[in-house]
Amino acid sequence: MSSSVDRALIVIPAWNEEAALPGVLAEVRAVCASRPELASTDVLVVSDGSRDRTAELARAAGVAVLDLPINLGVGGAMRAGFKYAVRAGYTQVVQLDADGQHDPRAITDLMAAAREHDADLVIGARFAGAGTYEARGPRRAAMRVLAGVLSRVTRTRLTDATSGFKLARGRALPLFATEYPAEYLGDTVEALVLAARAGLTVRQVPVEMRERQGGQPSHGPLKATVFLLRAVLALVVALSRPSQVSTADRGEVATGAAR
Amino acid sequence: MSGYVTALVLTVVTVGSIVYLLRARRIREKYAAIWIALAIVVLVIGAFPAVLEWLAAALGVIQPVNLLFLVTGLVLFLVCVQFSVEISQLEEETRTLAEEIALLSAKVDAQAAATQAVAAQAAATTRAALDHPTDGSVAPASATPVDVDDPRPTAPGPTERA
C-alpha cells in the first residue's frame, strides 16, 4: 500500500446487540483516544437487520452506521463493511464483535503483527497463550481439528480458526468486499481458505478473550458434532471450489507487471 | 376404459393450468419452455398410452409404467436442482441489494446531516446579524466555513424549531 495515510476502520457487526453495544463503543472510543497510533481510526457499526435499537444507539454514539434491511449473517454484514471501507478509501479493517468478547486494546497488537509480518490477514486467536478463555469438551476437539487443517491450508500455525477478531488490509480488502462468504462459518473457515488461495499472507496473534455478556456457547456433544460436521462441509466445499479468485489475482499481477 | 378417461382429463387439466399460469404471467418465459414440453409429453402419453409401451420396449423396460416412474423421478429431481440454483442466485442478489441499500442510506444520512449543519450555521449567522444590526461586518451565510464531510448528525437548527 503506497498511500501515505494508513486509515483504519473498526467494523462491528451487530445483530440485536442493544444491551452490549454502547459499552463496547465507549470502550473502543476510550482505547482509540488513549493510543496515538489509533487516533485516526474510525468505527462502523453494521446493524445486521436488527429489530431492536442497535442502529439507533450506534448513531447516538456518533459512529458511522450501515443499517442492513434484512439479516444477512456475520459474513454478509462484514462484506457490506468491507465494501464501505473500500469505497471510503480505508486501508485496514478490524473486525470486532459487538458482544464485548474482544478487547479493543488488542487492536494495536493485530496492527503491529500485520506490519511486522507484512500480513494481509491477522487473526486474533484464543487458546494461543493469552487469557483464560477455554472451550471445553467435544467442541474444543472440533475446533482443534479445524485449526489443524486450516494451518496447513494457510501455511501458518493457527490455533483458533473460528475467531471473529481479525484485521484485514492490503489486497484482502477488495477481495473480501466482493467475495466474503455469507454461509454458516463462511466468515471464519471459508474466509481463511479464500485468503490462502488468493495468495494472501495469514498470521495470528494471541489475544485475551473475555466471556461474552449473556448467551452461552454450545458445549453439548451433539451440538459439537453438528458444528464439526458443518465446519468440515464448509471446509471441503471451500477447498474444492474452482478458484476464480486466484485467476483474477493472476490477471492483476500480470497487468501489474506489464505496467 | 374409465381409467383412461380419468388420465386424459387429468392431463388436460394439467396442461390447461400451466397455460393459464403462463398467460397470467405467473411463470416467467424462461421456465415456460420446460413446462410446456412436459405438458405436451403428458398429454401425448395420456392420449396414446401405446407410445409409452413402444418406448418401454425400445429401451428394454419390461413394465412400461416403470419407465414412466423413472422419467418422472428424474425430471422432478432436475427441476428441484434447478430451483436450488435459482434460489441461491436470488439470495445472492438480495444480499447485494441489501448491502447497497445500507451503503446508500448511510450516504444519504451523512449528506442530510451536512445539509442540516449548513442550515443551522446559516440561521445562526442570520440571528447574529439581527442581534447586532449596527455591526456592518457580518459575513454572508454562504461564506461561513462548514465541515460538510462531518457525517455526525447535528442538532436541529433554530429555523426548524421556529
CSV table of C-alpha atoms in Angstrom, one decimal, chain A residues 59 62 65-70 72 75-76 79-80 83-84 87 180 182, chain B residues 92 94-106 109 151-153:
chain,number,residue,atom,x,y,z
A,59,ARG,CA,-25.9,6.6,15.6
A,62,GLY,CA,-21.7,9.2,16.8
A,65,VAL,CA,-23.8,3.0,10.7
A,66,LEU,CA,-24.7,0.6,8.0
A,67,ASP,CA,-28.3,-0.5,8.7
A,68,LEU,CA,-29.0,-3.6,6.7
A,69,PRO,CA,-32.7,-4.0,5.9
A,70,ILE,CA,-32.5,-7.8,6.3
A,72,LEU,CA,-27.5,-11.4,6.3
A,75,GLY,CA,-20.4,-12.8,6.7
A,76,GLY,CA,-22.9,-10.7,4.9
A,79,ARG,CA,-18.9,-7.9,3.3
A,80,ALA,CA,-21.0,-4.8,3.5
A,83,LYS,CA,-17.5,-2.5,0.7
A,84,TYR,CA,-17.9,0.6,2.8
A,87,ARG,CA,-15.3,2.8,-1.2
A,180,TYR,CA,-16.6,-12.5,1.6
A,182,ALA,CA,-22.1,-15.5,3.8
B,92,GLU,CA,-27.0,-13.6,-3.5
B,94,THR,CA,-30.9,-10.0,-2.4
B,95,ARG,CA,-27.8,-9.8,-0.3
B,96,THR,CA,-26.1,-7.4,-2.7
B,97,LEU,CA,-29.2,-5.2,-2.8
B,98,ALA,CA,-29.4,-5.1,1.0
B,99,GLU,CA,-25.7,-4.1,1.1
B,100,GLU,CA,-26.2,-1.4,-1.5
B,101,ILE,CA,-29.3,-0.1,0.3
B,102,ALA,CA,-27.5,0.2,3.6
B,103,LEU,CA,-24.5,1.9,1.9
B,104,LEU,CA,-26.8,4.3,0.1
B,105,SER,CA,-28.8,5.2,3.2
B,106,ALA,CA,-25.6,5.8,5.2
B,109,ASP,CA,-27.9,10.3,6.2
B,151,PRO,CA,-21.2,12.7,8.9
B,152,ARG,CA,-22.4,13.0,12.5
B,153,PRO,CA,-26.0,14.0,13.0
